[in-house]
PDB file of C-alpha atoms in Angstrom:
ATOM      1  CA  UNK A 246      13.019  28.361  -9.146  1.00  0.00           C
ATOM      2  CA  UNK A 247      14.105  31.992  -8.910  1.00  0.00           C
ATOM      3  CA  UNK A 248      13.407  33.846  -5.688  1.00  0.00           C
ATOM      4  CA  UNK A 249      11.421  37.076  -5.756  1.00  0.00           C
ATOM      5  CA  UNK A 250      12.352  40.118  -3.678  1.00  0.00           C
ATOM      6  CA  UNK A 251      10.142  39.160  -0.721  1.00  0.00           C
ATOM      7  CA  UNK A 252      11.560  35.647  -0.600  1.00  0.00           C
ATOM      8  CA  UNK A 253      15.105  36.998  -0.813  1.00  0.00           C
ATOM      9  CA  UNK A 254      14.345  39.355   2.078  1.00  0.00           C
ATOM     10  CA  UNK A 255      13.096  36.443   4.210  1.00  0.00           C
ATOM     11  CA  UNK A 256      16.255  34.450   3.518  1.00  0.00           C
ATOM     12  CA  UNK A 257      18.575  37.404   4.123  1.00  0.00           C
ATOM     13  CA  UNK A 258      17.011  38.364   7.460  1.00  0.00           C
ATOM     14  CA  UNK A 259      18.853  36.984  10.467  1.00  0.00           C
ATOM     15  CA  UNK A 260      18.997  37.312  14.230  1.00  0.00           C
ATOM     16  CA  UNK A 261      15.235  37.399  14.822  1.00  0.00           C
ATOM     17  CA  UNK A 262      12.068  35.325  14.794  1.00  0.00           C
ATOM     18  CA  UNK A 263      10.055  35.315  11.579  1.00  0.00           C
ATOM     19  CA  UNK A 264       6.328  34.846  10.987  1.00  0.00           C
ATOM     20  CA  UNK A 265       5.762  34.352   7.274  1.00  0.00           C
ATOM     21  CA  UNK A 266       2.181  34.641   6.016  1.00  0.00           C
ATOM     22  CA  UNK A 267       1.781  33.113   2.565  1.00  0.00           C
ATOM     23  CA  UNK A 268      -0.937  31.410   0.572  1.00  0.00           C
ATOM     24  CA  UNK A 269      -0.781  28.243  -1.554  1.00  0.00           C
ATOM     25  CA  UNK A 270       1.340  28.381  -4.693  1.00  0.00           C
ATOM     26  CA  UNK A 271       3.572  31.180  -3.384  1.00  0.00           C
ATOM     27  CA  UNK A 272       6.718  29.047  -3.051  1.00  0.00           C
ATOM     28  CA  UNK A 273       6.556  28.504   0.722  1.00  0.00           C
ATOM     29  CA  UNK A 274       8.375  25.169   0.693  1.00  0.00           C
ATOM     30  CA  UNK A 275      11.020  26.468  -1.700  1.00  0.00           C
ATOM     31  CA  UNK A 276      11.623  29.565   0.455  1.00  0.00           C
ATOM     32  CA  UNK A 277      11.827  27.482   3.629  1.00  0.00           C
ATOM     33  CA  UNK A 278      14.319  25.121   1.993  1.00  0.00           C
ATOM     34  CA  UNK A 279      16.454  27.995   0.728  1.00  0.00           C
ATOM     35  CA  UNK A 280      16.439  29.576   4.191  1.00  0.00           C
ATOM     36  CA  UNK A 281      17.741  26.335   5.690  1.00  0.00           C
ATOM     37  CA  UNK A 282      20.387  26.005   2.968  1.00  0.00           C
ATOM     38  CA  UNK A 283      21.458  29.597   3.580  1.00  0.00           C
ATOM     39  CA  UNK A 284      21.992  28.851   7.265  1.00  0.00           C
ATOM     40  CA  UNK A 285      23.945  25.669   6.521  1.00  0.00           C
ATOM     41  CA  UNK A 286      26.091  27.412   3.939  1.00  0.00           C
ATOM     42  CA  UNK A 287      26.668  30.239   6.425  1.00  0.00           C
ATOM     43  CA  UNK A 288      28.213  27.865   8.955  1.00  0.00           C
ATOM     44  CA  UNK A 289      25.256  26.555  10.960  1.00  0.00           C
ATOM     45  CA  UNK A 290      25.560  22.907  11.980  1.00  0.00           C
ATOM     46  CA  UNK A 291      22.889  20.439  10.891  1.00  0.00           C
ATOM     47  CA  UNK A 292      22.130  19.531  14.520  1.00  0.00           C
ATOM     48  CA  UNK A 293      21.336  23.186  15.221  1.00  0.00           C
ATOM     49  CA  UNK A 294      18.358  23.114  12.846  1.00  0.00           C
ATOM     50  CA  UNK A 295      14.956  21.447  13.246  1.00  0.00           C
ATOM     51  CA  UNK A 296      12.302  21.807  10.535  1.00  0.00           C
ATOM     52  CA  UNK A 297       8.793  20.509  11.206  1.00  0.00           C
ATOM     53  CA  UNK A 298       6.339  19.832   8.399  1.00  0.00           C
ATOM     54  CA  UNK A 299       2.766  18.519   8.488  1.00  0.00           C
ATOM     55  CA  UNK A 300       3.095  15.802   5.891  1.00  0.00           C
ATOM     56  CA  UNK A 301       5.691  13.143   5.156  1.00  0.00           C
ATOM     57  CA  UNK A 302       5.554  14.170   1.501  1.00  0.00           C
ATOM     58  CA  UNK A 303       6.550  17.762   2.324  1.00  0.00           C
ATOM     59  CA  UNK A 304       9.376  16.535   4.556  1.00  0.00           C
ATOM     60  CA  UNK A 305      10.750  14.220   1.868  1.00  0.00           C
ATOM     61  CA  UNK A 306      10.557  16.984  -0.719  1.00  0.00           C
ATOM     62  CA  UNK A 307      12.506  19.366   1.511  1.00  0.00           C
ATOM     63  CA  UNK A 308      15.124  16.751   2.390  1.00  0.00           C
ATOM     64  CA  UNK A 309      15.631  15.882  -1.282  1.00  0.00           C
ATOM     65  CA  UNK A 310      16.180  19.554  -2.135  1.00  0.00           C
ATOM     66  CA  UNK A 311      18.637  20.006   0.741  1.00  0.00           C
ATOM     67  CA  UNK A 312      20.550  16.792  -0.072  1.00  0.00           C
ATOM     68  CA  UNK A 313      20.925  17.949  -3.656  1.00  0.00           C
ATOM     69  CA  UNK A 314      23.030  20.891  -2.466  1.00  0.00           C
ATOM     70  CA  UNK A 315      24.782  19.815   0.733  1.00  0.00           C
ATOM     71  CA  UNK A 316      25.740  16.754   2.742  1.00  0.00           C
ATOM     72  CA  UNK A 317      24.786  18.513   5.990  1.00  0.00           C
ATOM     73  CA  UNK A 318      21.239  17.245   6.594  1.00  0.00           C
ATOM     74  CA  UNK A 319      19.248  18.632   9.550  1.00  0.00           C
ATOM     75  CA  UNK A 320      16.151  17.020  10.992  1.00  0.00           C
ATOM     76  CA  UNK A 321      13.208  17.577   8.633  1.00  0.00           C
ATOM     77  CA  UNK A 322       9.995  15.738   9.452  1.00  0.00           C
ATOM     78  CA  UNK A 323       6.553  15.736  11.015  1.00  0.00           C
ATOM     79  CA  UNK A 324       5.779  16.235  14.706  1.00  0.00           C
ATOM     80  CA  UNK A 325       5.228  12.478  14.961  1.00  0.00           C
ATOM     81  CA  UNK A 326       8.587  11.738  13.323  1.00  0.00           C
ATOM     82  CA  UNK A 327      10.282  14.151  15.733  1.00  0.00           C
ATOM     83  CA  UNK A 328       8.566  12.555  18.741  1.00  0.00           C
ATOM     84  CA  UNK A 329       9.579   9.095  17.508  1.00  0.00           C
ATOM     85  CA  UNK A 330      13.205  10.232  17.098  1.00  0.00           C
ATOM     86  CA  UNK A 331      13.229  11.769  20.601  1.00  0.00           C
ATOM     87  CA  UNK A 332      11.808   8.628  22.221  1.00  0.00           C
ATOM     88  CA  UNK A 333      14.175   6.271  20.422  1.00  0.00           C
ATOM     89  CA  UNK A 334      17.150   8.499  21.285  1.00  0.00           C
ATOM     90  CA  UNK A 335      16.076   8.275  24.936  1.00  0.00           C
ATOM     91  CA  UNK A 336      16.098   4.481  24.697  1.00  0.00           C
ATOM     92  CA  UNK A 337      12.323   4.061  24.884  1.00  0.00           C
ATOM     93  CA  UNK A 338      11.148   0.587  23.919  1.00  0.00           C
ATOM     94  CA  UNK A 339       7.725   0.508  22.258  1.00  0.00           C
ATOM     95  CA  UNK A 340       5.795  -0.464  19.167  1.00  0.00           C
ATOM     96  CA  UNK A 341       3.554   1.989  17.362  1.00  0.00           C
ATOM     97  CA  UNK A 342      -0.114   1.002  17.266  1.00  0.00           C
ATOM     98  CA  UNK A 343      -1.449   0.804  13.725  1.00  0.00           C
ATOM     99  CA  UNK A 344      -5.060   1.826  12.859  1.00  0.00           C
ATOM    100  CA  UNK A 345      -6.188  -1.748  12.147  1.00  0.00           C
ATOM    101  CA  UNK A 346      -4.673  -2.910  15.437  1.00  0.00           C
ATOM    102  CA  UNK A 347      -6.548  -0.168  17.262  1.00  0.00           C
ATOM    103  CA  UNK A 348      -9.859  -1.244  15.710  1.00  0.00           C
ATOM    104  CA  UNK A 349      -9.159  -4.873  16.643  1.00  0.00           C
ATOM    105  CA  UNK A 350      -8.358  -3.954  20.240  1.00  0.00           C
ATOM    106  CA  UNK A 351     -11.520  -1.865  20.619  1.00  0.00           C
ATOM    107  CA  UNK A 352     -13.613  -4.703  19.148  1.00  0.00           C
ATOM    108  CA  UNK A 353     -11.947  -7.147  21.531  1.00  0.00           C
ATOM    109  CA  UNK A 354     -12.585  -4.953  24.572  1.00  0.00           C
ATOM    110  CA  UNK A 355     -16.206  -4.191  23.683  1.00  0.00           C
ATOM    111  CA  UNK A 356     -17.546  -6.703  21.132  1.00  0.00           C
ATOM    112  CA  UNK A 357     -20.966  -5.017  21.116  1.00  0.00           C
ATOM    113  CA  UNK A 358     -19.536  -1.590  20.278  1.00  0.00           C
ATOM    114  CA  UNK A 359     -21.206  -0.284  17.133  1.00  0.00           C
ATOM    115  CA  UNK A 360     -19.101   1.167  14.314  1.00  0.00           C
ATOM    116  CA  UNK A 361     -20.541   4.626  14.959  1.00  0.00           C
ATOM    117  CA  UNK A 362     -19.630   4.374  18.651  1.00  0.00           C
ATOM    118  CA  UNK A 363     -16.129   3.113  17.870  1.00  0.00           C
ATOM    119  CA  UNK A 364     -15.574   6.058  15.534  1.00  0.00           C
ATOM    120  CA  UNK A 365     -16.819   8.465  18.197  1.00  0.00           C
ATOM    121  CA  UNK A 366     -14.566   6.969  20.869  1.00  0.00           C
ATOM    122  CA  UNK A 367     -11.527   7.376  18.599  1.00  0.00           C
ATOM    123  CA  UNK A 368     -12.558  10.990  17.954  1.00  0.00           C
ATOM    124  CA  UNK A 369     -12.773  11.654  21.702  1.00  0.00           C
ATOM    125  CA  UNK A 370      -9.443   9.921  22.242  1.00  0.00           C
ATOM    126  CA  UNK A 371      -7.653  12.113  19.704  1.00  0.00           C
ATOM    127  CA  UNK A 372      -9.391  15.297  20.819  1.00  0.00           C
ATOM    128  CA  UNK A 373      -8.610  14.770  24.499  1.00  0.00           C
ATOM    129  CA  UNK A 374      -4.964  13.860  23.890  1.00  0.00           C
ATOM    130  CA  UNK A 375      -4.264  16.523  21.255  1.00  0.00           C
ATOM    131  CA  UNK A 376      -5.782  19.271  23.384  1.00  0.00           C
ATOM    132  CA  UNK A 377      -4.537  17.721  26.669  1.00  0.00           C
ATOM    133  CA  UNK A 378      -8.060  17.657  28.103  1.00  0.00           C
ATOM    134  CA  UNK A 379      -9.804  15.282  30.553  1.00  0.00           C
ATOM    135  CA  UNK A 380     -12.384  13.109  28.820  1.00  0.00           C
ATOM    136  CA  UNK A 381     -15.277  14.641  30.743  1.00  0.00           C
ATOM    137  CA  UNK A 382     -14.579  17.996  29.067  1.00  0.00           C
ATOM    138  CA  UNK A 383     -15.073  16.538  25.593  1.00  0.00           C
ATOM    139  CA  UNK A 384     -18.632  16.753  24.329  1.00  0.00           C
ATOM    140  CA  UNK A 385     -19.992  13.415  23.086  1.00  0.00           C
ATOM    141  CA  UNK A 386     -23.194  11.415  22.699  1.00  0.00           C
ATOM    142  CA  UNK A 387     -21.518   8.469  24.469  1.00  0.00           C
ATOM    143  CA  UNK A 388     -22.022   7.851  28.177  1.00  0.00           C
ATOM    144  CA  UNK A 389     -19.078   9.406  30.045  1.00  0.00           C
ATOM    145  CA  UNK A 390     -18.723   6.498  32.478  1.00  0.00           C
ATOM    146  CA  UNK A 391     -18.627   4.103  29.551  1.00  0.00           C
ATOM    147  CA  UNK A 392     -15.993   6.244  27.806  1.00  0.00           C
ATOM    148  CA  UNK A 393     -13.796   6.367  30.911  1.00  0.00           C
ATOM    149  CA  UNK A 394     -14.146   2.628  31.496  1.00  0.00           C
ATOM    150  CA  UNK A 395     -13.283   1.816  27.879  1.00  0.00           C
ATOM    151  CA  UNK A 396     -10.298   4.149  27.951  1.00  0.00           C
ATOM    152  CA  UNK A 397      -8.969   2.512  31.139  1.00  0.00           C
ATOM    153  CA  UNK A 398      -9.179  -0.911  29.485  1.00  0.00           C
ATOM    154  CA  UNK A 399      -7.676   0.442  26.266  1.00  0.00           C
ATOM    155  CA  UNK A 400      -4.719   2.058  28.082  1.00  0.00           C
ATOM    156  CA  UNK A 401      -4.072  -1.114  30.101  1.00  0.00           C
ATOM    157  CA  UNK A 402      -4.154  -3.230  26.939  1.00  0.00           C
ATOM    158  CA  UNK A 403      -1.643  -0.983  25.173  1.00  0.00           C
ATOM    159  CA  UNK A 404       0.679  -0.975  28.172  1.00  0.00           C
ATOM    160  CA  UNK A 405       0.518  -4.766  28.473  1.00  0.00           C
ATOM    161  CA  UNK A 406       1.461  -5.162  24.808  1.00  0.00           C
ATOM    162  CA  UNK A 407       4.092  -2.396  24.824  1.00  0.00           C
ATOM    163  CA  UNK A 408       2.115  -0.316  22.314  1.00  0.00           C
ATOM    164  CA  UNK A 409       1.512   3.415  22.002  1.00  0.00           C
ATOM    165  CA  UNK A 410      -0.953   5.060  19.647  1.00  0.00           C
ATOM    166  CA  UNK A 411      -0.187   8.016  17.374  1.00  0.00           C
ATOM    167  CA  UNK A 412      -1.597  10.546  19.830  1.00  0.00           C
ATOM    168  CA  UNK A 413       0.392   9.118  22.749  1.00  0.00           C
ATOM    169  CA  UNK A 414       3.499   9.347  20.570  1.00  0.00           C
ATOM    170  CA  UNK A 415       3.290  13.150  20.772  1.00  0.00           C
ATOM    171  CA  UNK A 416       2.477  13.209  24.489  1.00  0.00           C
ATOM    172  CA  UNK A 417       5.351  10.889  25.391  1.00  0.00           C
ATOM    173  CA  UNK A 418       7.654  12.760  23.036  1.00  0.00           C
ATOM    174  CA  UNK A 419       6.753  15.972  24.850  1.00  0.00           C
ATOM    175  CA  UNK A 420       7.545  14.383  28.228  1.00  0.00           C
ATOM    176  CA  UNK A 421      11.013  13.274  27.086  1.00  0.00           C
ATOM    177  CA  UNK A 422      11.597  16.616  25.391  1.00  0.00           C
ATOM    178  CA  UNK A 423      11.068  18.392  28.722  1.00  0.00           C
ATOM    179  CA  UNK A 424      13.607  16.096  30.360  1.00  0.00           C
ATOM    180  CA  UNK A 425      16.252  16.455  27.654  1.00  0.00           C
ATOM    181  CA  UNK A 426      16.656  20.239  27.823  1.00  0.00           C
ATOM    182  CA  UNK A 427      17.903  20.254  24.229  1.00  0.00           C
ATOM    183  CA  UNK A 428      17.157  23.333  22.109  1.00  0.00           C
ATOM    184  CA  UNK A 429      17.937  23.861  18.416  1.00  0.00           C
ATOM    185  CA  UNK A 430      19.308  27.223  17.373  1.00  0.00           C
ATOM    186  CA  UNK A 431      16.866  27.429  14.449  1.00  0.00           C
ATOM    187  CA  UNK A 432      13.324  26.008  14.592  1.00  0.00           C
ATOM    188  CA  UNK A 433      11.172  25.975  11.441  1.00  0.00           C
ATOM    189  CA  UNK A 434       7.443  25.198  11.527  1.00  0.00           C
ATOM    190  CA  UNK A 435       5.616  24.850   8.233  1.00  0.00           C
ATOM    191  CA  UNK A 436       1.793  25.195   8.165  1.00  0.00           C
ATOM    192  CA  UNK A 437       1.838  26.712  11.659  1.00  0.00           C
ATOM    193  CA  UNK A 438      -1.927  27.267  11.469  1.00  0.00           C
ATOM    194  CA  UNK A 439      -2.450  23.513  11.746  1.00  0.00           C
ATOM    195  CA  UNK A 440      -0.843  22.938  15.144  1.00  0.00           C
ATOM    196  CA  UNK A 441      -2.835  21.718  18.137  1.00  0.00           C
ATOM    197  CA  UNK A 442      -2.174  22.107  21.869  1.00  0.00           C
ATOM    198  CA  UNK A 443       0.313  19.269  22.336  1.00  0.00           C
ATOM    199  CA  UNK A 444       2.246  20.344  19.234  1.00  0.00           C
ATOM    200  CA  UNK A 445       2.280  23.936  20.497  1.00  0.00           C
ATOM    201  CA  UNK A 446       3.745  22.739  23.790  1.00  0.00           C
ATOM    202  CA  UNK A 447       6.370  20.764  21.878  1.00  0.00           C
ATOM    203  CA  UNK A 448       7.374  23.988  20.113  1.00  0.00           C
ATOM    204  CA  UNK A 449       7.528  25.913  23.402  1.00  0.00           C
ATOM    205  CA  UNK A 450       9.685  23.177  24.927  1.00  0.00           C
ATOM    206  CA  UNK A 451      11.981  22.964  21.910  1.00  0.00           C
ATOM    207  CA  UNK A 452      12.485  26.725  21.783  1.00  0.00           C
ATOM    208  CA  UNK A 453      15.198  27.847  24.168  1.00  0.00           C
ATOM    209  CA  UNK A 454      16.141  31.445  25.001  1.00  0.00           C
ATOM    210  CA  UNK A 455      18.528  31.561  22.029  1.00  0.00           C
ATOM    211  CA  UNK A 456      16.300  29.708  19.537  1.00  0.00           C
ATOM    212  CA  UNK A 457      15.075  31.572  16.472  1.00  0.00           C
ATOM    213  CA  UNK A 458      11.610  30.473  15.336  1.00  0.00           C
ATOM    214  CA  UNK A 459      10.509  30.663  11.709  1.00  0.00           C
ATOM    215  CA  UNK A 460       6.781  29.964  11.322  1.00  0.00           C
ATOM    216  CA  UNK A 461       5.009  29.812   7.983  1.00  0.00           C
ATOM    217  CA  UNK A 462       1.266  30.470   8.135  1.00  0.00           C
ATOM    218  CA  UNK A 463      -1.542  30.216   5.619  1.00  0.00           C
ATOM    219  CA  UNK A 464      -4.632  31.353   7.579  1.00  0.00           C
ATOM    220  CA  UNK A 465      -6.968  30.337   4.745  1.00  0.00           C
ATOM    221  CA  UNK A 466      -5.750  26.759   4.547  1.00  0.00           C
ATOM    222  CA  UNK A 467      -6.055  24.392   7.491  1.00  0.00           C
ATOM    223  CA  UNK A 468      -5.925  20.808   6.233  1.00  0.00           C
ATOM    224  CA  UNK A 469      -5.784  19.328   9.724  1.00  0.00           C
ATOM    225  CA  UNK A 470      -8.668  21.253  11.287  1.00  0.00           C
ATOM    226  CA  UNK A 471     -10.335  17.917  12.100  1.00  0.00           C
ATOM    227  CA  UNK A 472      -7.399  17.089  14.378  1.00  0.00           C
ATOM    228  CA  UNK A 473      -8.033  20.183  16.442  1.00  0.00           C
ATOM    229  CA  UNK A 474      -5.770  22.951  15.260  1.00  0.00           C
ATOM    230  CA  UNK A 475      -6.308  26.450  16.569  1.00  0.00           C
ATOM    231  CA  UNK A 476      -5.089  29.600  14.838  1.00  0.00           C
ATOM    232  CA  UNK A 477      -5.408  31.548  18.093  1.00  0.00           C
TER     233      UNK A 477
END
């Protein structure tokens, strides 16, 4: 795919942060990939580059395009993949809770919990963790004391079985990230409009004083709005 003049300008620009506003079908992924390749071909090391996408499919597509042109492969993946990599590098021992396991645990803890209530509890769980909020600040039709009691049992169950859920993966990744003090020289964030609070804090922690941030935004397309993204 040939680059247009705007895309060429984005790739040629260096030594500064970049906020790229682009809609669907404008070659965002291609431009991002070419920017990364340009840095690698210009002498940047693969470990100096981190590229965060919002889907596994987008990450695999970018990695395939990079691998087709160089053997220097930087980290390209989702926030969850990055958190998993950080935790494993730190020697953390855990198993990732799968959705069916989560449903089974909730049914075990509260056999009389209705499907509607289970769905609401999982919504509260994700909302509170993604926005780093106490449960009492999350609006719900469930009784707050019941929510807090169920969460306490849920957290104890996961700890006893050495499990963490997908939302805890980000929170624990953020904790280890703060301890590591590691900062890439170039940090790419695709679909920046979809980030939530914990992901935003991961970006702030990753970005050191000498890190250049390249954020691609499509303000009219937020596919993860239900997971609490905030354009502000």
